[in-house]
Amino acid sequence: PNQSRPEGESVPAQRVPEEASNVDVIDGKIWAKEMDRTLVFLPFFPSDNAGFGGDPVQTAEVLKMADEGLEVVLGFPLSKFWSQVVNDSNLQTFIDTFLRYRRRAFDPRELLRGDGTAGDEAALRLEEKVLQILIRMSSPNGFGSDVENADRLSPAAHATLVYDRWLFDVPKLMDICAIYSAVDMQLAKKVVGNVFR
């Protein structure tokens, strides 16, 4: 259950030693004011999967907005990335609904209407970007674990964010495995493994 806070209110985090983290925003609070409010994320519905009977124009627009928004979020420095993830309820809803409703590799093909390929290229790109967001969320190092002086959270601050904000719960982890084990088993394992460290 996502427990959202009023807009502009800070999210408490555990005090962590200075040497453990070089993302000072996490050292005390993640401020909602760092969030980019121009990004638009709409919920992902089953009909947004290619061939599931949705309006192709509307589906294309939803996928395009999500793709562009995720591209921006992935480009953020770590402190701004976390501000967006923690404070943007629309992004959280998009990720939750995408994981819940994205077509699985084992879904019967007879459920599809038509050939099921129109728009699937955009959904596959989106699938890849959601996985990159999940990898970055699952690790205190973001993408910077091999880069000297890269932004990173202390393990304690990261654990507090993941636990207090319910960023990964059991249903979400099961959805990640169901979708991404057929896409990239190693990265799916990495996300789940990072969460349990």
N, CA, C and O of each residue as an XYZ file, in Angstrom:
788
protein
N       0.833     -1.191      0.000
C       0.000      0.000      0.000
C       0.867      1.240      0.000
O       1.676      1.456      0.902
N       0.685      2.046     -1.023
C       1.426      3.291     -1.097
C       0.788      4.303     -0.171
O      -0.410      4.572     -0.268
N       1.570      4.858      0.715
C       1.076      5.885      1.615
C       1.654      7.196      1.139
O       2.831      7.480      1.360
N       0.825      8.002      0.481
C       1.346      9.244     -0.067
C       1.237     10.354      0.967
O       0.380     10.323      1.850
N       2.114     11.322      0.840
C       2.144     12.466      1.738
C       1.606     13.672      1.008
O       1.593     13.704     -0.223
N       1.155     14.676      1.765
C       0.714     15.910      1.097
C       1.853     16.495      0.280
O       3.023     16.387      0.645
N       1.485     17.117     -0.836
C       2.475     17.704     -1.724
C       3.332     18.714     -0.986
O       2.817     19.527     -0.219
N       4.639     18.669     -1.215
C       5.550     19.611     -0.603
C       6.104     19.159      0.730
O       7.066     19.737      1.236
N       5.493     18.109      1.315
C       5.999     17.623      2.598
C       7.186     16.708      2.356
O       7.201     15.940      1.394
N       8.152     16.788      3.206
C       9.353     15.985      3.031
C       9.126     14.574      3.537
O       8.248     14.324      4.362
N       9.931     13.658      3.028
C       9.861     12.269      3.431
C      10.989     12.013      4.414
O      12.153     12.215      4.070
N      10.676     11.572      5.637
C      11.753     11.358      6.591
C      12.613     10.175      6.185
O      12.123      9.200      5.614
N      13.873     10.272      6.479
C      14.795      9.161      6.259
C      15.687      9.068      7.477
O      15.861     10.048      8.201
N      16.246      7.909      7.706
C      17.136      7.729      8.834
C      18.385      8.585      8.639
O      18.862      8.769      7.518
N      18.898      9.097      9.737
C      20.168      9.838      9.684
C      21.262      8.827      9.385
O      21.361      7.796     10.051
N      22.074      9.116      8.398
C      23.141      8.188      8.039
C      24.471      8.903      8.153
O      24.533     10.118      7.968
N      25.531      8.180      8.451
C      26.837      8.815      8.568
C      27.237      9.484      7.265
O      26.929      8.976      6.186
N      27.925     10.628      7.354
C      28.336     11.392      6.181
C      29.115     10.536      5.185
O      28.896     10.616      3.976
N      30.043      9.701      5.717
C      30.896      8.943      4.805
C      30.143      7.821      4.091
O      30.646      7.260      3.117
N      28.944      7.491      4.567
C      28.207      6.372      3.988
C      27.452      6.759      2.727
O      27.078      5.890      1.939
N      27.222      8.055      2.526
C      26.400      8.468      1.408
C      26.893      9.818      0.907
O      27.189     10.710      1.703
N      26.980      9.967     -0.404
C      27.327     11.286     -0.903
C      26.149     11.947     -1.607
O      26.332     12.874     -2.396
N      24.944     11.472     -1.323
C      23.732     12.135     -1.773
C      23.149     12.839     -0.565
O      22.400     12.242      0.208
N      23.496     14.128     -0.398
C      23.134     14.826      0.829
C      21.637     14.970      1.019
O      21.174     15.124      2.149
N      20.866     14.923     -0.065
C      19.415     15.018      0.056
C      18.876     13.868      0.899
O      17.933     14.047      1.670
N      19.474     12.689      0.754
C      19.008     11.524      1.478
C      19.446     11.589      2.935
O      18.848     10.935      3.790
N      20.486     12.373      3.227
C      21.031     12.438      4.571
C      19.982     12.879      5.579
O      20.043     12.474      6.740
N      19.032     13.689      5.172
C      17.985     14.103      6.086
C      16.606     13.919      5.495
O      15.740     13.296      6.109
N      16.395     14.460      4.301
C      15.058     14.471      3.713
C      15.167     14.450      2.195
O      16.159     14.889      1.613
N      14.139     13.938      1.588
C      14.015     14.047      0.134
C      12.893     15.048     -0.092
O      11.749     14.793      0.284
N      13.206     16.161     -0.691
C      12.228     17.226     -0.819
C      11.395     17.070     -2.076
O      11.913     16.806     -3.161
N      10.104     17.238     -1.905
C       9.200     17.169     -3.051
C       9.489     18.284     -4.042
O       9.169     18.150     -5.223
N      10.090     19.389     -3.588
C      10.355     20.501     -4.502
C      11.370     20.124     -5.577
O      11.455     20.809     -6.596
N      12.141     19.055     -5.380
C      13.083     18.607     -6.415
C      12.388     17.827     -7.522
O      12.986     17.542     -8.560
N      11.134     17.486     -7.298
C      10.398     16.687     -8.263
C      10.059     17.516     -9.502
O       9.717     18.693     -9.390
N      10.153     16.912    -10.660
C       9.775     17.559    -11.918
C       8.274     17.365    -12.109
O       7.816     16.268    -12.430
N       7.518     18.436    -11.910
C       6.054     18.347    -11.981
C       5.524     18.441    -13.415
O       4.315     18.360    -13.633
N       6.415     18.609    -14.386
C       5.960     18.690    -15.778
C       5.794     17.305    -16.398
O       5.191     17.174    -17.463
N       6.324     16.268    -15.743
C       6.224     14.920    -16.297
C       4.813     14.372    -16.101
O       4.200     14.558    -15.050
N       4.312     13.696    -17.126
C       2.957     13.139    -17.073
C       3.041     11.624    -17.196
O       3.602     11.091    -18.153
N       2.472     10.944    -16.209
C       2.381      9.483    -16.250
C       0.925      9.093    -16.025
O       0.317      9.467    -15.022
N       0.379      8.341    -16.968
C      -0.985      7.835    -16.836
C      -0.927      6.364    -16.445
O       0.066      5.692    -16.726
N      -1.966      5.857    -15.808
C      -1.973      4.422    -15.475
C      -1.910      3.570    -16.749
O      -2.401      3.971    -17.804
N      -1.305      2.407    -16.632
C      -1.224      1.441    -17.725
C      -2.338      0.422    -17.515
O      -2.422     -0.196    -16.454
N      -3.188      0.244    -18.514
C      -4.306     -0.694    -18.401
C      -4.087     -1.895    -19.310
O      -3.283     -1.826    -20.240
N      -4.792     -2.999    -19.054
C      -4.626     -4.179    -19.923
C      -4.807     -3.848    -21.403
O      -4.126     -4.422    -22.253
N      -5.717     -2.929    -21.718
C      -5.967     -2.575    -23.120
C      -4.797     -1.823    -23.749
O      -4.776     -1.623    -24.963
N      -3.813     -1.400    -22.931
C      -2.628     -0.739    -23.484
C      -1.621     -1.731    -24.048
O      -0.639     -1.324    -24.669
N      -1.844     -3.014    -23.845
C      -1.030     -4.039    -24.485
C      -1.503     -4.197    -25.919
O      -2.707     -4.212    -26.177
N      -0.576     -4.314    -26.847
C      -0.944     -4.480    -28.257
C      -1.790     -5.726    -28.425
O      -1.462     -6.790    -27.898
N      -2.886     -5.587    -29.166
C      -3.731     -6.729    -29.459
C      -4.757     -7.054    -28.398
O      -5.472     -8.048    -28.521
N      -4.850     -6.237    -27.350
C      -5.819     -6.510    -26.283
C      -7.077     -5.659    -26.425
O      -7.843     -5.530    -25.469
N      -7.298     -5.090    -27.581
C      -8.573     -4.447    -27.878
C      -8.680     -2.981    -27.526
O      -9.768     -2.415    -27.633
N      -7.601     -2.338    -27.111
C      -7.673     -0.920    -26.785
C      -7.666     -0.058    -28.033
O      -7.349     -0.526    -29.126
N      -8.016      1.197    -27.857
C      -7.966      2.168    -28.947
C      -6.498      2.402    -29.292
O      -5.749      2.893    -28.448
N      -6.059      2.063    -30.514
C      -4.641      2.175    -30.872
C      -4.077      3.592    -30.732
O      -2.915      3.761    -30.362
N      -4.889      4.604    -31.025
C      -4.417      5.989    -30.930
C      -4.190      6.361    -29.467
O      -3.163      6.941    -29.116
N      -5.153      6.024    -28.626
C      -5.033      6.334    -27.202
C      -3.872      5.556    -26.577
O      -3.098      6.103    -25.791
N      -3.762      4.283    -26.933
C      -2.670      3.454    -26.414
C      -1.321      4.031    -26.821
O      -0.404      4.102    -26.003
N      -1.194      4.442    -28.079
C       0.068      5.015    -28.569
C       0.423      6.270    -27.780
O       1.593      6.499    -27.472
N      -0.580      7.083    -27.451
C      -0.336      8.316    -26.702
C       0.115      8.017    -25.271
O       1.034      8.659    -24.764
N      -0.523      7.053    -24.625
C      -0.142      6.655    -23.259
C       1.291      6.138    -23.246
O       2.090      6.525    -22.393
N       1.613      5.259    -24.199
C       2.953      4.674    -24.265
C       4.006      5.736    -24.573
O       5.104      5.702    -24.017
N       3.677      6.671    -25.451
C       4.628      7.730    -25.816
C       4.922      8.629    -24.621
O       6.081      8.950    -24.357
N       3.876      9.040    -23.892
C       4.088      9.906    -22.723
C       4.921      9.193    -21.663
O       5.824      9.783    -21.069
N       4.610      7.920    -21.432
C       5.359      7.154    -20.432
C       6.814      6.986    -20.860
O       7.725      7.130    -20.044
N       7.030      6.684    -22.130
C       8.383      6.498    -22.652
C       9.211      7.773    -22.477
O      10.351      7.723    -22.015
N       8.637      8.900    -22.846
C       9.351     10.179    -22.730
C       9.619     10.518    -21.260
O      10.707     10.982    -20.917
N       8.630     10.286    -20.398
C       8.794     10.579    -18.985
C       9.846      9.714    -18.326
O      10.659     10.210    -17.546
N       9.840      8.425    -18.631
C      10.834      7.521    -18.052
C      12.239      7.863    -18.529
O      13.204      7.738    -17.774
N      12.353      8.293    -19.782
C      13.657      8.705    -20.315
C      14.216      9.862    -19.498
O      15.405      9.885    -19.182
N      13.365     10.816    -19.159
C      13.794     11.966    -18.345
C      14.202     11.511    -16.948
O      15.254     11.907    -16.446
N      13.370     10.680    -16.322
C      13.648     10.217    -14.957
C      14.957      9.431    -14.913
O      15.736      9.577    -13.970
N      15.202      8.609    -15.912
C      16.447      7.834    -15.948
C      17.674      8.734    -16.076
O      18.765      8.357    -15.649
N      17.506      9.911    -16.654
C      18.622     10.840    -16.813
C      18.899     11.703    -15.590
O      19.902     12.415    -15.551
N      18.025     11.648    -14.594
C      18.218     12.469    -13.400
C      19.419     12.010    -12.592
O      19.730     10.819    -12.564
N      20.110     12.962    -11.920
C      21.092     12.549    -10.911
C      20.354     11.812     -9.790
O      19.137     11.941     -9.652
N      21.082     11.052     -9.005
C      20.452     10.139     -8.052
C      19.515     10.837     -7.072
O      18.430     10.321     -6.803
N      19.895     11.983     -6.535
C      19.030     12.646     -5.559
C      17.701     13.069     -6.197
O      16.646     12.921     -5.581
N      17.747     13.587     -7.412
C      16.511     13.998     -8.092
C      15.705     12.770     -8.523
O      14.475     12.788     -8.486
N      16.394     11.713     -8.929
C      15.716     10.458     -9.263
C      14.876      9.993     -8.077
O      13.696      9.678     -8.226
N      15.503      9.953     -6.887
C      14.778      9.490     -5.702
C      13.659     10.440     -5.315
O      12.605      9.992     -4.862
N      13.861     11.736     -5.482
C      12.785     12.692     -5.205
C      11.583     12.399     -6.093
O      10.442     12.442     -5.632
N      11.834     12.101     -7.361
C      10.744     11.807     -8.296
C      10.054     10.500     -7.924
O       8.827     10.439     -7.855
N      10.833      9.470     -7.688
C      10.269      8.147     -7.381
C       9.426      8.193     -6.112
O       8.342      7.613     -6.059
N       9.926      8.883     -5.093
C       9.252      8.892     -3.801
C       8.041      9.823     -3.778
O       7.045      9.518     -3.121
N       8.108     10.942     -4.477
C       7.065     11.960     -4.357
C       6.066     12.011     -5.504
O       5.015     12.638     -5.365
N       6.359     11.376     -6.626
C       5.462     11.431     -7.782
C       4.494     10.249     -7.741
O       4.825      9.149     -8.184
N       3.308     10.485     -7.210
C       2.336      9.397     -7.079
C       1.890      8.873     -8.441
O       1.537      7.700     -8.562
N       1.899      9.735     -9.481
C       1.522      9.263    -10.818
C       2.565      8.302    -11.387
O       2.213      7.334    -12.060
N       3.844      8.565    -11.120
C       4.894      7.640    -11.544
C       4.745      6.310    -10.805
O       4.856      5.244    -11.411
N       4.496      6.372     -9.503
C       4.307      5.146     -8.725
C       3.121      4.341     -9.254
O       3.195      3.119     -9.380
N       2.019      5.047     -9.565
C       0.831      4.364    -10.097
C       1.137      3.752    -11.456
O       0.720      2.629    -11.739
N       1.867      4.487    -12.304
C       2.215      3.939    -13.615
C       3.028      2.649    -13.464
O       2.718      1.638    -14.094
N       4.061      2.689    -12.630
C       4.905      1.492    -12.450
C       4.072      0.341    -11.895
O       4.180     -0.787    -12.374
N       3.244      0.617    -10.887
C       2.392     -0.434    -10.306
C       1.470     -1.049    -11.344
O       1.373     -2.272    -11.449
N       0.784     -0.193    -12.120
C      -0.166     -0.721    -13.107
C       0.547     -1.391    -14.276
O       0.039     -2.362    -14.837
N       1.717     -0.882    -14.646
C       2.471     -1.538    -15.715
C       2.857     -2.953    -15.287
O       2.690     -3.906    -16.048
N       3.369     -3.079    -14.076
C       3.758     -4.408    -13.594
C       2.545     -5.319    -13.443
O       2.644     -6.523    -13.679
N       1.430     -4.775    -13.062
C       0.235     -5.589    -12.860
C      -0.376     -6.041    -14.181
O      -0.818     -7.183    -14.304
N      -0.402     -5.145    -15.175
C      -1.178     -5.422    -16.391
C      -0.359     -5.700    -17.643
O      -0.931     -6.054    -18.674
N       0.942     -5.553    -17.589
C       1.741     -5.834    -18.789
C       1.600     -7.300    -19.161
O       1.648     -8.187    -18.309
N       1.426     -7.529    -20.453
C       1.264     -8.892    -20.964
C       2.480     -9.740    -20.595
O       3.618     -9.284    -20.701
N       2.234    -10.955    -20.168
C       3.299    -11.898    -19.828
C       3.625    -12.766    -21.043
O       2.800    -12.943    -21.940
N       4.818    -13.288    -21.050
C       5.235    -14.150    -22.170
C       4.373    -15.400    -22.249
O       4.206    -15.974    -23.325
N       3.824    -15.828    -21.112
C       3.044    -17.068    -21.090
C       1.548    -16.825    -21.310
O       0.769    -17.778    -21.274
N       1.122    -15.567    -21.539
C      -0.293    -15.306    -21.828
C      -0.682    -16.026    -23.124
O       0.065    -15.989    -24.102
N      -1.844    -16.678    -23.131
C      -2.267    -17.390    -24.352
C      -2.419    -16.434    -25.529
O      -3.017    -15.366    -25.399
N      -1.885    -16.818    -26.653
C      -1.944    -15.965    -27.846
C      -3.376    -15.752    -28.325
O      -3.667    -14.749    -28.977
N      -4.281    -16.696    -28.006
C      -5.662    -16.542    -28.469
C      -6.402    -15.402    -27.763
O      -7.495    -15.022    -28.183
N      -5.815    -14.855    -26.692
C      -6.416    -13.686    -26.043
C      -6.248    -12.438    -26.887
O      -6.971    -11.457    -26.709
N      -5.298    -12.473    -27.803
C      -5.008    -11.297    -28.614
C      -6.058    -11.113    -29.694
O      -6.579    -12.083    -30.243
N      -6.361     -9.861    -29.992
C      -7.250     -9.540    -31.104
C      -6.385     -9.044    -32.247
O      -5.495     -8.221    -32.033
N      -6.623     -9.516    -33.425
C      -5.764     -9.143    -34.548
C      -4.429     -9.860    -34.400
O      -4.348    -10.907    -33.758
N      -3.384     -9.297    -34.996
C      -2.091     -9.974    -34.951
C      -1.310     -9.655    -33.679
O      -0.313    -10.315    -33.385
N      -1.759     -8.638    -32.915
C      -1.116     -8.335    -31.643
C       0.239     -7.675    -31.762
O       0.962     -7.569    -30.772
N       0.600     -7.226    -32.958
C       1.931     -6.636    -33.106
C       1.910     -5.119    -33.179
O       2.917     -4.476    -32.883
N       0.763     -4.523    -33.575
C       0.697     -3.069    -33.704
C       0.914     -2.429    -32.333
O       0.198     -2.731    -31.378
N       1.881     -1.567    -32.249
C       2.152     -0.880    -30.992
C       3.009     -1.660    -30.019
O       3.409     -1.134    -28.981
N       3.299     -2.924    -30.348
C       4.062     -3.718    -29.392
C       5.512     -3.259    -29.301
O       6.154     -3.436    -28.266
N       6.030     -2.676    -30.371
C       7.404     -2.171    -30.337
C       7.543     -1.084    -29.269
O       8.522     -1.057    -28.523
N       6.549     -0.185    -29.205
C       6.570      0.873    -28.182
C       6.460      0.271    -26.793
O       7.141      0.724    -25.874
N       5.621     -0.736    -26.619
C       5.463     -1.388    -25.315
C       6.737     -2.115    -24.906
O       7.067     -2.151    -23.721
N       7.460     -2.696    -25.862
C       8.721     -3.369    -25.551
C       9.793     -2.368    -25.121
O      10.580     -2.647    -24.216
N       9.821     -1.203    -25.771
C      10.749     -0.147    -25.344
C      10.423      0.304    -23.919
O      11.310      0.517    -23.093
N       9.142      0.441    -23.667
C       8.690      0.853    -22.340
C       9.041     -0.203    -21.294
O       9.456      0.126    -20.183
N       8.873     -1.451    -21.654
C       9.219     -2.568    -20.770
C      10.691     -2.477    -20.350
O      11.035     -2.697    -19.188
N      11.540     -2.152    -21.312
C      12.980     -2.025    -21.045
C      13.268     -0.855    -20.102
O      14.093     -0.973    -19.196
N      12.587      0.269    -20.317
C      12.826      1.444    -19.467
C      12.300      1.219    -18.045
O      12.922      1.656    -17.076
N      11.169      0.546    -17.924
C      10.657      0.228    -16.579
C      11.662     -0.656    -15.854
O      11.901     -0.469    -14.661
N      12.248     -1.607    -16.556
C      13.265     -2.469    -15.938
C      14.464     -1.637    -15.475
O      14.994     -1.877    -14.390
N      14.896     -0.671    -16.273
C      16.012      0.192    -15.865
C      15.659      1.007    -14.623
O      16.499      1.190    -13.743
N      14.421      1.496    -14.549
C      13.965      2.224    -13.357
C      14.004      1.299    -12.146
O      14.462      1.699    -11.075
N      13.526      0.064    -12.306
C      13.492     -0.887    -11.195
C      14.896     -1.251    -10.719
O      15.135     -1.389     -9.519
N      15.817     -1.405    -11.660
C      17.212     -1.703    -11.282
C      17.771     -0.535    -10.466
O      18.412     -0.735     -9.435
N      17.520      0.673    -10.940
C      18.045      1.848    -10.234
C      17.402      1.991     -8.852
O      18.080      2.346     -7.888
N      16.095      1.716     -8.751
C      15.405      1.788     -7.457
C      15.876      0.711     -6.487
O      15.876      0.920     -5.274
N      16.274     -0.428     -7.016
C      16.584     -1.576     -6.153
C      17.975     -1.504     -5.535
O      18.294     -2.298     -4.651
N      18.803     -0.574     -5.980
C      20.185     -0.531     -5.520
C      20.539      0.832     -4.940
O      20.169      1.858     -5.511
N      21.250      0.859     -3.814
C      21.684      2.151     -3.279
C      22.686      2.855     -4.192
O      22.907      4.060     -4.072
N      23.282      2.102     -5.095
C      24.271      2.678     -6.012
C      23.648      3.250     -7.275
O      24.362      3.834     -8.091
N      22.362      3.104     -7.462
C      21.766      3.548     -8.717
C      22.452      2.815     -9.853
O      22.529      1.586     -9.848
N      22.952      3.565    -10.830
C      23.729      2.962    -11.918
C      25.220      3.156    -11.700
O      26.022      2.778    -12.554
N      25.613      3.752    -10.548
C      26.983      4.212    -10.400
C      27.907      3.324     -9.612
O      28.938      3.801     -9.139
N      27.593      2.055     -9.446
C      28.389      1.204     -8.564
C      29.831      1.048     -9.021
O      30.715      0.840     -8.191
N      30.087      1.142    -10.310
C      31.446      0.962    -10.814
C      32.150      2.278    -11.125
O      33.273      2.285    -11.629
N      31.484      3.393    -10.823
C      32.045      4.699    -11.156
C      32.560      5.362     -9.885
O      31.820      5.515     -8.913
N      33.830      5.754     -9.896
C      34.407      6.412     -8.720
C      33.693      7.731     -8.456
O      33.414      8.493     -9.382
N      33.401      7.993     -7.193
C      32.708      9.208     -6.751
C      31.298      9.343     -7.322
O      30.757     10.448     -7.361
N      30.697      8.241     -7.765
C      29.326      8.301     -8.262
C      28.382      8.501     -7.079
O      28.679      8.106     -5.952
N      27.232      9.127     -7.363
C      26.232      9.273     -6.318
C      25.770      7.905     -5.864
O      25.565      6.998     -6.670
N      25.612      7.776     -4.560
C      25.077      6.532     -4.012
C      24.459      6.830     -2.663
O      24.808      7.811     -2.006
N      23.543      5.978     -2.262
C      22.940      6.059     -0.938
C      23.666      5.087     -0.025
O      24.273      4.121     -0.487
N      23.601      5.346      1.254
C      24.080      4.320      2.174
C      23.072      3.183      2.137
O      21.897      3.421      1.858
N      23.494      1.957      2.411
C      22.537      0.850      2.464
C      21.402      1.118      3.457
O      20.262      0.723      3.208
N      21.700      1.785      4.579
C      20.667      2.062      5.581
C      19.616      3.034      5.042
O      18.419      2.828      5.242
N      20.062      4.096      4.358
C      19.116      5.068      3.799
C      18.275      4.414      2.701
O      17.070      4.653      2.615
N      18.903      3.596      1.871
C      18.181      2.907      0.805
C      17.145      1.952      1.388
O      16.001      1.926      0.934
N      17.534      1.175      2.383
C      16.603      0.227      3.013
C      15.418      0.961      3.623
O      14.283      0.492      3.540
N      15.681      2.115      4.237
C      14.605      2.902      4.834
C      13.625      3.375      3.765
O      12.411      3.287      3.951
N      14.146      3.877      2.646
C      13.271      4.324      1.563
C      12.428      3.181      1.010
O      11.216      3.323      0.844
N      13.056      2.068      0.729
C      12.347      0.928      0.141
C      11.287      0.406      1.104
O      10.167      0.101      0.693
N      11.638      0.303      2.380
C      10.718     -0.265      3.361
C       9.600      0.721      3.715
O       8.424      0.362      3.668
N       9.957      1.954      4.067
C       8.963      2.918      4.528
C       7.983      3.330      3.440
O       6.828      3.645      3.729
N       8.436      3.328      2.192
C       7.583      3.768      1.087
C       6.960      2.613      0.310
O       6.275      2.847     -0.686
N       7.181      1.376      0.739
C       6.619      0.186      0.080
C       6.950      0.189     -1.417
O       6.092     -0.101     -2.251
N       8.189      0.517     -1.743
C       8.558      0.577     -3.157
C       8.581     -0.799     -3.805
O       8.314     -0.936     -4.999
N       8.899     -1.809     -3.019
C       8.865     -3.196     -3.513
C       8.105     -4.020     -2.487
O       8.541     -4.151     -1.343
N       6.974     -4.574     -2.892
C       6.261     -5.497     -2.025
C       6.214     -6.849     -2.731
O       6.662     -6.972     -3.871
N       5.677     -7.851     -2.066
C       5.702     -9.211     -2.633
C       4.950     -9.288     -3.963
O       5.488     -9.856     -4.914
N       3.726     -8.744     -4.080
C       3.067     -8.813     -5.395
C       3.881     -8.152     -6.510
O       3.932     -8.657     -7.632
N       4.515     -7.024     -6.194
C       5.307     -6.335     -7.211
C       6.514     -7.186     -7.610
O       6.852     -7.263     -8.791
N       7.159     -7.818     -6.640
C       8.299     -8.689     -6.951
C       7.862     -9.876     -7.808
O       8.585    -10.298     -8.710
N       6.678    -10.408     -7.521
C       6.165    -11.520     -8.334
C       5.881    -11.058     -9.761
O       6.167    -11.775    -10.720
N       5.318     -9.857     -9.896
C       5.075     -9.307    -11.237
C       6.387     -9.096    -11.994
O       6.476     -9.389    -13.187
N       7.406     -8.585    -11.290
C       8.715     -8.382    -11.919
C       9.248     -9.702    -12.447
O       9.740     -9.772    -13.573
N       9.152    -10.753    -11.635
C       9.624    -12.077    -12.078
C       8.807    -12.594    -13.253
O       9.364    -13.152    -14.198
N       7.482    -12.410    -13.202
C       6.605    -12.916    -14.269
C       6.884    -12.238    -15.603
O       6.861    -12.886    -16.649
N       7.146    -10.942    -15.567
C       7.388    -10.205    -16.820
C       8.821    -10.377    -17.296
O       9.064    -10.709    -18.456
N       9.770    -10.149    -16.393
C      11.158     -9.982    -16.820
C      11.981    -11.261    -16.834
O      13.088    -11.264    -17.372
N      11.474    -12.348    -16.257
C      12.231    -13.597    -16.349
C      12.302    -14.069    -17.798
O      13.256    -14.743    -18.187
N      11.292    -13.717    -18.597
C      11.306    -14.082    -20.015
C      12.040    -13.058    -20.863
O      12.391    -13.338    -22.009
N      12.276    -11.873    -20.310
C      12.940    -10.795    -21.058
C      14.439    -10.821    -20.792
O      15.247    -10.844    -21.720
N      14.797    -10.816    -19.514
C      16.204    -10.842    -19.110
C      16.287    -11.417    -17.699
O      16.177    -10.685    -16.715
N      16.478    -12.707    -17.611
C      16.465    -13.420    -16.324
C      17.514    -12.862    -15.364
O      17.251    -12.740    -14.168
N      18.704    -12.522    -15.875
C      19.772    -12.040    -15.005
C      19.407    -10.706    -14.356
O      19.649    -10.506    -13.166
N      18.829     -9.802    -15.131
C      18.449     -8.506    -14.569
C      17.263     -8.639    -13.620
O      17.190     -7.927    -12.619
N      16.339     -9.538    -13.924
C      15.224     -9.787    -12.995
C      15.752    -10.303    -11.668
O      15.296     -9.877    -10.607
N      16.721    -11.227    -11.723
C      17.351    -11.735    -10.498
C      18.070    -10.629     -9.750
O      18.053    -10.581     -8.520
N      18.701     -9.738    -10.507
C      19.456     -8.633     -9.889
C      18.516     -7.723     -9.093
O      18.830     -7.342     -7.965
N      17.369     -7.376     -9.673
C      16.417     -6.509     -8.987
C      15.955     -7.173     -7.696
O      15.999     -6.565     -6.627
N      15.511     -8.426     -7.799
C      14.996     -9.130     -6.622
C      16.099     -9.322     -5.592
O      15.871     -9.138     -4.397
N      17.286     -9.690     -6.043
C      18.419     -9.884     -5.131
C      18.792     -8.599     -4.413
O      19.073     -8.615     -3.215
N      18.797     -7.478     -5.143
C      19.105     -6.183     -4.527
C      18.125     -5.829     -3.423
O      18.516     -5.298     -2.383
N      16.848     -6.124     -3.650
C      15.811     -5.781     -2.672
C      16.036     -6.535     -1.363
O      15.781     -6.000     -0.284
N      16.512     -7.774     -1.458
C      16.658     -8.599     -0.249
C      18.026     -8.475      0.397
O      18.303     -9.166      1.378
N      18.885     -7.618     -0.123
C      20.198     -7.432      0.516
C      20.090     -6.591      1.748
O      21.096     -6.334      2.409
